[in-house]
Amino acid sequence: MYNIIGIYKRRIFAAVVIVIIAACFIVSFGFSGKAHADTEPVEYDGKVEHIFTHELVFDTAKAFSPNNSVRDCFDKDHLTAKEFKALLGELYKNGYVLVSLDRVIDGEPIAVPRGKKPLVMSFDDMTYDTFNRGCIDKIILSDGKICDYTKNAEPQVSRERENVTILESFIEEHPDFSFGGARATLCVNGYNGILGYRCTPDCKVSEQKQAEEIEECKKVVAALKELGYTFASHTYYHKYFNSCTASMIEKDCAMWQKYIAPIVGETRVLCYPAGEHKAKSAKNDIFKKYDFDIFLCVGNFAGTDYERAATDAKYMYRLPFDGTALRLYQKSYAHLADTRAIYDDTRFRPFSYKGGYYK
Ligand SMILES: [Zn+2]
């Protein structure tokens, strides 16, 4: 009798052990399965936001000084370095992750980590021809890293004064902000070179200087591409569409092909200066002839009927982030960023300033 009870006890003990092991296995399998599902990218079926900025103002005292003849333009069309940094913080806090423009162009479904929202970012101009007025002089490579450079402030080399360098610093701190290694698209011109390098005949430097600048610029472009940045044409001359004749657009495309494409590579993406364009026009067909078929426009708009129905080209609208937008679009940009919170009060106009934008 005693032995029989002992055998039952051992069997019950063994059964309990098996149940505990099985429970542990199920629980851990269940949890790991769930954790896996949470990190697995899921298809995003909402609107993919696309925002853009120009080069940043880092020295607000200089940029917004009454003695600066372009201070009005800086105030309306640019963000300060402080604002851009704060903008990235807001975007991150609001669940946005950077995706590359190329992925959106492909037309493939966009997948992002569960709970995240995709965001495309582009930076326009970046010619740095406003010498010593509060912007940097050029983008450089220092110790193999993308840095900003100006001879007009100390330290001359930094990673906190321009969009690409601030973005890089931010991604170092928050790697998950860049999904799949995505970075921004740089929409560059030609009339004054690119990224601060006087690499075209219109820069009016000696031929030898131009050749040296091309070589330096190519190294910076290669490093940017390696990081994940892509390039778009913002047209060579940066002339507004409506004021251009067909022959001017022909010449513009030819100049881009000759002087900028060899530095940044071929691109399908054309970013209209000031967003001005007429998609259904013989002038726009010239861009298409030069193999541009992705057109970046400006505004909180899905496109005209013609643009949305187009099968030979894609028209993508972007939201500007600049002084004007921070003041005027506080409500419509609220899902992206609190524009009041990021507004730099060292600007010479208050946040409440609403006038004079459409003169
Ligand atoms: Zn521009």
PDB file of C-alpha atoms in Angstrom, residues 72-325:
ATOM      1  CA  ASP A  72      13.085  88.441 -45.229  1.00  0.00           C
ATOM      2  CA  CYS A  73      13.727  85.424 -47.434  1.00  0.00           C
ATOM      3  CA  PHE A  74      15.502  83.619 -44.588  1.00  0.00           C
ATOM      4  CA  ASP A  75      12.569  84.308 -42.315  1.00  0.00           C
ATOM      5  CA  LYS A  76       9.927  83.084 -44.751  1.00  0.00           C
ATOM      6  CA  ASP A  77      11.614  80.194 -46.518  1.00  0.00           C
ATOM      7  CA  HIS A  78      14.042  78.703 -44.020  1.00  0.00           C
ATOM      8  CA  LEU A  79      14.179  76.947 -40.684  1.00  0.00           C
ATOM      9  CA  THR A  80      16.846  77.628 -38.122  1.00  0.00           C
ATOM     10  CA  ALA A  81      19.162  74.806 -37.048  1.00  0.00           C
ATOM     11  CA  LYS A  82      17.486  74.834 -33.634  1.00  0.00           C
ATOM     12  CA  GLU A  83      14.045  74.479 -35.240  1.00  0.00           C
ATOM     13  CA  PHE A  84      15.130  71.616 -37.480  1.00  0.00           C
ATOM     14  CA  LYS A  85      16.568  69.707 -34.542  1.00  0.00           C
ATOM     15  CA  ALA A  86      13.353  70.243 -32.599  1.00  0.00           C
ATOM     16  CA  LEU A  87      11.323  69.208 -35.669  1.00  0.00           C
ATOM     17  CA  LEU A  88      13.124  65.847 -35.801  1.00  0.00           C
ATOM     18  CA  GLY A  89      12.351  65.353 -32.116  1.00  0.00           C
ATOM     19  CA  GLU A  90       8.658  66.065 -32.748  1.00  0.00           C
ATOM     20  CA  LEU A  91       8.482  63.733 -35.759  1.00  0.00           C
ATOM     21  CA  TYR A  92      10.133  60.973 -33.776  1.00  0.00           C
ATOM     22  CA  LYS A  93       7.830  61.511 -30.801  1.00  0.00           C
ATOM     23  CA  ASN A  94       4.816  61.380 -33.128  1.00  0.00           C
ATOM     24  CA  GLY A  95       5.798  57.973 -34.491  1.00  0.00           C
ATOM     25  CA  TYR A  96       7.277  58.868 -37.871  1.00  0.00           C
ATOM     26  CA  VAL A  97      10.078  56.889 -39.440  1.00  0.00           C
ATOM     27  CA  LEU A  98      12.090  58.029 -42.410  1.00  0.00           C
ATOM     28  CA  VAL A  99      11.570  56.061 -45.622  1.00  0.00           C
ATOM     29  CA  SER A 100      13.458  56.734 -48.814  1.00  0.00           C
ATOM     30  CA  LEU A 101      11.810  58.490 -51.733  1.00  0.00           C
ATOM     31  CA  ASP A 102      12.905  55.601 -53.982  1.00  0.00           C
ATOM     32  CA  ARG A 103      10.673  53.197 -52.080  1.00  0.00           C
ATOM     33  CA  VAL A 104       7.674  55.451 -52.564  1.00  0.00           C
ATOM     34  CA  ILE A 105       8.489  55.957 -56.250  1.00  0.00           C
ATOM     35  CA  ASP A 106       8.550  52.198 -56.825  1.00  0.00           C
ATOM     36  CA  GLY A 107       4.870  52.106 -56.035  1.00  0.00           C
ATOM     37  CA  GLU A 108       5.398  49.019 -53.886  1.00  0.00           C
ATOM     38  CA  PRO A 109       3.350  48.888 -50.684  1.00  0.00           C
ATOM     39  CA  ILE A 110       5.189  50.706 -47.911  1.00  0.00           C
ATOM     40  CA  ALA A 111       5.866  48.564 -44.852  1.00  0.00           C
ATOM     41  CA  VAL A 112       6.993  50.115 -41.576  1.00  0.00           C
ATOM     42  CA  PRO A 113       7.286  48.786 -38.012  1.00  0.00           C
ATOM     43  CA  ARG A 114       3.856  48.344 -36.429  1.00  0.00           C
ATOM     44  CA  GLY A 115       2.533  51.610 -35.023  1.00  0.00           C
ATOM     45  CA  LYS A 116       4.950  53.749 -37.066  1.00  0.00           C
ATOM     46  CA  LYS A 117       4.160  56.134 -39.917  1.00  0.00           C
ATOM     47  CA  PRO A 118       6.349  56.594 -42.990  1.00  0.00           C
ATOM     48  CA  LEU A 119       7.829  59.974 -43.805  1.00  0.00           C
ATOM     49  CA  VAL A 120       9.820  61.111 -46.834  1.00  0.00           C
ATOM     50  CA  MET A 121      12.119  64.086 -46.407  1.00  0.00           C
ATOM     51  CA  SER A 122      13.824  66.277 -48.991  1.00  0.00           C
ATOM     52  CA  PHE A 123      16.179  69.256 -48.766  1.00  0.00           C
ATOM     53  CA  ASP A 124      16.171  71.894 -51.509  1.00  0.00           C
ATOM     54  CA  ASP A 125      18.869  74.202 -52.902  1.00  0.00           C
ATOM     55  CA  MET A 126      21.824  73.933 -50.470  1.00  0.00           C
ATOM     56  CA  THR A 127      23.982  76.080 -52.745  1.00  0.00           C
ATOM     57  CA  TYR A 128      25.420  78.150 -49.859  1.00  0.00           C
ATOM     58  CA  ASP A 129      25.916  81.263 -51.911  1.00  0.00           C
ATOM     59  CA  THR A 130      24.739  83.693 -49.206  1.00  0.00           C
ATOM     60  CA  PHE A 131      28.232  84.273 -47.896  1.00  0.00           C
ATOM     61  CA  ASN A 132      28.541  84.928 -44.166  1.00  0.00           C
ATOM     62  CA  ARG A 133      24.875  85.682 -43.672  1.00  0.00           C
ATOM     63  CA  GLY A 134      24.123  82.974 -41.151  1.00  0.00           C
ATOM     64  CA  CYS A 135      24.259  79.770 -43.218  1.00  0.00           C
ATOM     65  CA  ILE A 136      27.183  77.366 -43.520  1.00  0.00           C
ATOM     66  CA  ASP A 137      29.669  77.489 -46.424  1.00  0.00           C
ATOM     67  CA  LYS A 138      29.588  73.858 -47.514  1.00  0.00           C
ATOM     68  CA  ILE A 139      29.166  70.200 -46.638  1.00  0.00           C
ATOM     69  CA  ILE A 140      32.482  68.456 -46.127  1.00  0.00           C
ATOM     70  CA  LEU A 141      33.987  65.143 -45.124  1.00  0.00           C
ATOM     71  CA  SER A 142      36.006  65.284 -41.914  1.00  0.00           C
ATOM     72  CA  ASP A 143      37.522  62.080 -40.517  1.00  0.00           C
ATOM     73  CA  GLY A 144      35.273  60.224 -42.946  1.00  0.00           C
ATOM     74  CA  LYS A 145      32.133  61.808 -41.512  1.00  0.00           C
ATOM     75  CA  ILE A 146      29.678  64.176 -43.163  1.00  0.00           C
ATOM     76  CA  CYS A 147      30.111  67.564 -41.481  1.00  0.00           C
ATOM     77  CA  ASP A 148      29.138  71.165 -42.092  1.00  0.00           C
ATOM     78  CA  TYR A 149      31.798  73.804 -42.520  1.00  0.00           C
ATOM     79  CA  THR A 150      31.940  77.568 -42.223  1.00  0.00           C
ATOM     80  CA  LYS A 151      34.916  79.813 -41.853  1.00  0.00           C
ATOM     81  CA  ASN A 152      32.700  82.357 -40.088  1.00  0.00           C
ATOM     82  CA  ALA A 153      32.086  80.587 -36.768  1.00  0.00           C
ATOM     83  CA  GLU A 154      33.904  78.442 -34.245  1.00  0.00           C
ATOM     84  CA  PRO A 155      34.303  75.557 -34.406  1.00  0.00           C
ATOM     85  CA  GLN A 156      34.451  75.808 -38.180  1.00  0.00           C
ATOM     86  CA  VAL A 157      33.570  72.156 -38.574  1.00  0.00           C
ATOM     87  CA  SER A 158      30.442  70.910 -36.857  1.00  0.00           C
ATOM     88  CA  ARG A 159      27.572  68.447 -37.093  1.00  0.00           C
ATOM     89  CA  GLU A 160      24.865  70.722 -35.759  1.00  0.00           C
ATOM     90  CA  ARG A 161      24.380  73.555 -38.228  1.00  0.00           C
ATOM     91  CA  GLU A 162      22.844  71.990 -41.328  1.00  0.00           C
ATOM     92  CA  ASN A 163      20.010  69.611 -42.207  1.00  0.00           C
ATOM     93  CA  VAL A 164      22.117  66.614 -43.288  1.00  0.00           C
ATOM     94  CA  THR A 165      24.511  66.828 -40.346  1.00  0.00           C
ATOM     95  CA  ILE A 166      21.773  67.364 -37.763  1.00  0.00           C
ATOM     96  CA  LEU A 167      19.874  64.446 -39.307  1.00  0.00           C
ATOM     97  CA  GLU A 168      22.968  62.238 -39.067  1.00  0.00           C
ATOM     98  CA  SER A 169      23.521  63.186 -35.424  1.00  0.00           C
ATOM     99  CA  PHE A 170      19.846  62.506 -34.706  1.00  0.00           C
ATOM    100  CA  ILE A 171      19.930  59.075 -36.367  1.00  0.00           C
ATOM    101  CA  GLU A 172      23.023  58.173 -34.329  1.00  0.00           C
ATOM    102  CA  GLU A 173      20.984  58.825 -31.186  1.00  0.00           C
ATOM    103  CA  HIS A 174      17.766  57.302 -32.575  1.00  0.00           C
ATOM    104  CA  PRO A 175      18.710  54.642 -35.163  1.00  0.00           C
ATOM    105  CA  ASP A 176      15.092  53.501 -35.464  1.00  0.00           C
ATOM    106  CA  PHE A 177      14.131  56.892 -36.946  1.00  0.00           C
ATOM    107  CA  SER A 178      15.724  55.757 -40.221  1.00  0.00           C
ATOM    108  CA  PHE A 179      13.817  52.737 -41.475  1.00  0.00           C
ATOM    109  CA  GLY A 180      15.873  50.438 -43.685  1.00  0.00           C
ATOM    110  CA  GLY A 181      18.720  52.966 -43.666  1.00  0.00           C
ATOM    111  CA  ALA A 182      16.583  55.661 -45.321  1.00  0.00           C
ATOM    112  CA  ARG A 183      17.843  59.213 -45.601  1.00  0.00           C
ATOM    113  CA  ALA A 184      16.625  62.378 -47.344  1.00  0.00           C
ATOM    114  CA  THR A 185      16.633  63.352 -51.012  1.00  0.00           C
ATOM    115  CA  LEU A 186      18.794  66.357 -51.873  1.00  0.00           C
ATOM    116  CA  CYS A 187      17.297  68.557 -54.597  1.00  0.00           C
ATOM    117  CA  VAL A 188      20.242  70.493 -55.969  1.00  0.00           C
ATOM    118  CA  ASN A 189      20.730  73.157 -58.645  1.00  0.00           C
ATOM    119  CA  GLY A 190      23.655  73.987 -60.869  1.00  0.00           C
ATOM    120  CA  TYR A 191      23.875  77.750 -61.395  1.00  0.00           C
ATOM    121  CA  ASN A 192      26.032  78.180 -58.324  1.00  0.00           C
ATOM    122  CA  GLY A 193      27.354  74.680 -57.935  1.00  0.00           C
ATOM    123  CA  ILE A 194      26.121  72.200 -55.374  1.00  0.00           C
ATOM    124  CA  LEU A 195      26.616  71.666 -51.649  1.00  0.00           C
ATOM    125  CA  GLY A 196      28.928  74.683 -51.545  1.00  0.00           C
ATOM    126  CA  TYR A 197      31.254  73.494 -54.326  1.00  0.00           C
ATOM    127  CA  ARG A 198      31.702  75.873 -57.259  1.00  0.00           C
ATOM    128  CA  CYS A 199      31.673  73.087 -59.802  1.00  0.00           C
ATOM    129  CA  THR A 200      29.943  74.618 -62.851  1.00  0.00           C
ATOM    130  CA  PRO A 201      30.929  77.329 -65.358  1.00  0.00           C
ATOM    131  CA  ASP A 202      28.283  79.675 -63.952  1.00  0.00           C
ATOM    132  CA  CYS A 203      30.178  79.832 -60.666  1.00  0.00           C
ATOM    133  CA  LYS A 204      32.749  81.991 -62.421  1.00  0.00           C
ATOM    134  CA  VAL A 205      35.840  80.391 -60.945  1.00  0.00           C
ATOM    135  CA  SER A 206      38.967  79.402 -62.845  1.00  0.00           C
ATOM    136  CA  GLU A 207      38.888  76.157 -64.818  1.00  0.00           C
ATOM    137  CA  GLN A 208      41.430  74.645 -62.466  1.00  0.00           C
ATOM    138  CA  LYS A 209      39.404  75.633 -59.398  1.00  0.00           C
ATOM    139  CA  GLN A 210      36.265  74.222 -61.004  1.00  0.00           C
ATOM    140  CA  ALA A 211      38.014  70.899 -61.664  1.00  0.00           C
ATOM    141  CA  GLU A 212      39.224  70.729 -58.047  1.00  0.00           C
ATOM    142  CA  GLU A 213      35.766  71.528 -56.734  1.00  0.00           C
ATOM    143  CA  ILE A 214      34.230  68.793 -58.883  1.00  0.00           C
ATOM    144  CA  GLU A 215      36.621  66.236 -57.413  1.00  0.00           C
ATOM    145  CA  GLU A 216      35.967  67.349 -53.814  1.00  0.00           C
ATOM    146  CA  CYS A 217      32.243  67.441 -54.391  1.00  0.00           C
ATOM    147  CA  LYS A 218      32.209  63.942 -55.870  1.00  0.00           C
ATOM    148  CA  LYS A 219      33.733  62.568 -52.650  1.00  0.00           C
ATOM    149  CA  VAL A 220      31.048  64.235 -50.538  1.00  0.00           C
ATOM    150  CA  VAL A 221      28.288  63.008 -52.863  1.00  0.00           C
ATOM    151  CA  ALA A 222      29.666  59.448 -52.704  1.00  0.00           C
ATOM    152  CA  ALA A 223      29.702  59.576 -48.887  1.00  0.00           C
ATOM    153  CA  LEU A 224      26.146  60.916 -48.791  1.00  0.00           C
ATOM    154  CA  LYS A 225      24.943  58.212 -51.160  1.00  0.00           C
ATOM    155  CA  GLU A 226      26.703  55.591 -49.083  1.00  0.00           C
ATOM    156  CA  LEU A 227      24.671  56.778 -46.088  1.00  0.00           C
ATOM    157  CA  GLY A 228      21.441  56.475 -48.084  1.00  0.00           C
ATOM    158  CA  TYR A 229      20.876  59.997 -49.431  1.00  0.00           C
ATOM    159  CA  THR A 230      19.523  60.292 -52.950  1.00  0.00           C
ATOM    160  CA  PHE A 231      19.683  63.193 -55.395  1.00  0.00           C
ATOM    161  CA  ALA A 232      17.121  65.026 -57.491  1.00  0.00           C
ATOM    162  CA  SER A 233      17.323  67.831 -60.019  1.00  0.00           C
ATOM    163  CA  HIS A 234      15.965  71.107 -58.715  1.00  0.00           C
ATOM    164  CA  THR A 235      16.745  72.397 -62.239  1.00  0.00           C
ATOM    165  CA  TYR A 236      20.098  73.877 -63.181  1.00  0.00           C
ATOM    166  CA  TYR A 237      19.065  77.534 -63.215  1.00  0.00           C
ATOM    167  CA  HIS A 238      16.301  77.440 -60.578  1.00  0.00           C
ATOM    168  CA  LYS A 239      14.019  79.515 -62.814  1.00  0.00           C
ATOM    169  CA  TYR A 240      10.300  79.399 -62.130  1.00  0.00           C
ATOM    170  CA  PHE A 241       8.322  77.308 -64.610  1.00  0.00           C
ATOM    171  CA  ASN A 242       5.850  79.959 -65.754  1.00  0.00           C
ATOM    172  CA  SER A 243       8.572  82.437 -66.646  1.00  0.00           C
ATOM    173  CA  CYS A 244      10.504  79.863 -68.690  1.00  0.00           C
ATOM    174  CA  THR A 245      10.154  79.419 -72.431  1.00  0.00           C
ATOM    175  CA  ALA A 246      10.458  75.962 -73.957  1.00  0.00           C
ATOM    176  CA  SER A 247      13.979  76.735 -75.146  1.00  0.00           C
ATOM    177  CA  MET A 248      14.998  77.787 -71.630  1.00  0.00           C
ATOM    178  CA  ILE A 249      13.825  74.446 -70.258  1.00  0.00           C
ATOM    179  CA  GLU A 250      15.725  72.644 -73.037  1.00  0.00           C
ATOM    180  CA  LYS A 251      18.865  74.549 -72.125  1.00  0.00           C
ATOM    181  CA  ASP A 252      18.317  73.909 -68.433  1.00  0.00           C
ATOM    182  CA  CYS A 253      18.022  70.149 -68.941  1.00  0.00           C
ATOM    183  CA  ALA A 254      21.094  70.111 -71.194  1.00  0.00           C
ATOM    184  CA  MET A 255      23.140  71.993 -68.575  1.00  0.00           C
ATOM    185  CA  TRP A 256      21.995  69.606 -65.856  1.00  0.00           C
ATOM    186  CA  GLN A 257      22.991  66.636 -68.000  1.00  0.00           C
ATOM    187  CA  LYS A 258      26.365  68.120 -68.808  1.00  0.00           C
ATOM    188  CA  TYR A 259      27.478  69.451 -65.443  1.00  0.00           C
ATOM    189  CA  ILE A 260      25.444  68.037 -62.543  1.00  0.00           C
ATOM    190  CA  ALA A 261      24.434  64.521 -63.605  1.00  0.00           C
ATOM    191  CA  PRO A 262      28.118  63.488 -63.852  1.00  0.00           C
ATOM    192  CA  ILE A 263      28.529  64.496 -60.181  1.00  0.00           C
ATOM    193  CA  VAL A 264      25.304  63.261 -58.556  1.00  0.00           C
ATOM    194  CA  GLY A 265      24.378  60.540 -61.046  1.00  0.00           C
ATOM    195  CA  GLU A 266      21.296  60.046 -63.175  1.00  0.00           C
ATOM    196  CA  THR A 267      17.971  60.769 -61.528  1.00  0.00           C
ATOM    197  CA  ARG A 268      14.329  60.477 -62.557  1.00  0.00           C
ATOM    198  CA  VAL A 269      13.288  63.065 -59.991  1.00  0.00           C
ATOM    199  CA  LEU A 270      12.725  66.701 -60.865  1.00  0.00           C
ATOM    200  CA  CYS A 271      11.814  69.174 -58.143  1.00  0.00           C
ATOM    201  CA  TYR A 272      10.075  72.276 -59.517  1.00  0.00           C
ATOM    202  CA  PRO A 273      11.517  75.574 -58.214  1.00  0.00           C
ATOM    203  CA  ALA A 274       8.924  77.000 -55.809  1.00  0.00           C
ATOM    204  CA  GLY A 275       6.692  74.104 -56.859  1.00  0.00           C
ATOM    205  CA  GLU A 276       5.554  76.132 -59.874  1.00  0.00           C
ATOM    206  CA  HIS A 277       4.520  73.960 -62.820  1.00  0.00           C
ATOM    207  CA  LYS A 278       1.919  72.980 -65.352  1.00  0.00           C
ATOM    208  CA  ALA A 279       1.910  69.212 -65.736  1.00  0.00           C
ATOM    209  CA  LYS A 280      -0.138  69.152 -68.928  1.00  0.00           C
ATOM    210  CA  SER A 281       2.042  71.306 -71.167  1.00  0.00           C
ATOM    211  CA  ALA A 282       4.575  71.059 -73.951  1.00  0.00           C
ATOM    212  CA  LYS A 283       7.120  72.656 -71.612  1.00  0.00           C
ATOM    213  CA  ASN A 284       6.711  69.870 -69.081  1.00  0.00           C
ATOM    214  CA  ASP A 285       7.086  67.301 -71.855  1.00  0.00           C
ATOM    215  CA  ILE A 286      10.643  68.553 -72.323  1.00  0.00           C
ATOM    216  CA  PHE A 287      11.495  67.384 -68.806  1.00  0.00           C
ATOM    217  CA  LYS A 288       9.991  64.003 -69.673  1.00  0.00           C
ATOM    218  CA  LYS A 289      12.126  63.862 -72.825  1.00  0.00           C
ATOM    219  CA  TYR A 290      15.156  64.138 -70.522  1.00  0.00           C
ATOM    220  CA  ASP A 291      13.885  61.113 -68.565  1.00  0.00           C
ATOM    221  CA  PHE A 292      12.398  62.932 -65.611  1.00  0.00           C
ATOM    222  CA  ASP A 293       9.150  61.260 -64.652  1.00  0.00           C
ATOM    223  CA  ILE A 294       8.864  61.883 -60.918  1.00  0.00           C
ATOM    224  CA  PHE A 295       7.929  65.491 -60.214  1.00  0.00           C
ATOM    225  CA  LEU A 296       8.103  67.072 -56.771  1.00  0.00           C
ATOM    226  CA  CYS A 297       5.551  69.824 -56.197  1.00  0.00           C
ATOM    227  CA  VAL A 298       4.643  71.936 -53.175  1.00  0.00           C
ATOM    228  CA  GLY A 299       1.476  72.032 -51.125  1.00  0.00           C
ATOM    229  CA  ASN A 300      -0.999  70.117 -49.040  1.00  0.00           C
ATOM    230  CA  PHE A 301      -2.654  68.715 -52.142  1.00  0.00           C
ATOM    231  CA  ALA A 302      -3.179  65.342 -53.817  1.00  0.00           C
ATOM    232  CA  GLY A 303      -2.703  66.774 -57.331  1.00  0.00           C
ATOM    233  CA  THR A 304      -4.956  67.853 -60.187  1.00  0.00           C
ATOM    234  CA  ASP A 305      -7.154  65.286 -61.928  1.00  0.00           C
ATOM    235  CA  TYR A 306      -4.630  65.213 -64.784  1.00  0.00           C
ATOM    236  CA  GLU A 307      -1.727  64.630 -62.415  1.00  0.00           C
ATOM    237  CA  ARG A 308      -3.453  61.859 -60.520  1.00  0.00           C
ATOM    238  CA  ALA A 309      -4.505  60.109 -63.733  1.00  0.00           C
ATOM    239  CA  ALA A 310      -1.067  60.384 -65.386  1.00  0.00           C
ATOM    240  CA  THR A 311       0.507  57.045 -66.218  1.00  0.00           C
ATOM    241  CA  ASP A 312       3.755  58.351 -67.708  1.00  0.00           C
ATOM    242  CA  ALA A 313       4.738  60.455 -64.697  1.00  0.00           C
ATOM    243  CA  LYS A 314       4.124  60.807 -60.971  1.00  0.00           C
ATOM    244  CA  TYR A 315       3.434  64.110 -59.216  1.00  0.00           C
ATOM    245  CA  MET A 316       4.235  64.172 -55.529  1.00  0.00           C
ATOM    246  CA  TYR A 317       3.264  67.059 -53.278  1.00  0.00           C
ATOM    247  CA  ARG A 318       5.442  68.030 -50.347  1.00  0.00           C
ATOM    248  CA  LEU A 319       4.833  70.117 -47.257  1.00  0.00           C
ATOM    249  CA  PRO A 320       7.301  72.942 -46.664  1.00  0.00           C
ATOM    250  CA  PHE A 321       8.811  73.457 -43.238  1.00  0.00           C
ATOM    251  CA  ASP A 322       9.960  77.063 -42.970  1.00  0.00           C
ATOM    252  CA  GLY A 323       9.139  80.248 -41.085  1.00  0.00           C
ATOM    253  CA  THR A 324       5.935  80.760 -43.060  1.00  0.00           C
ATOM    254  CA  ALA A 325       4.687  77.236 -42.461  1.00  0.00           C
TER     255      ALA A 325
END
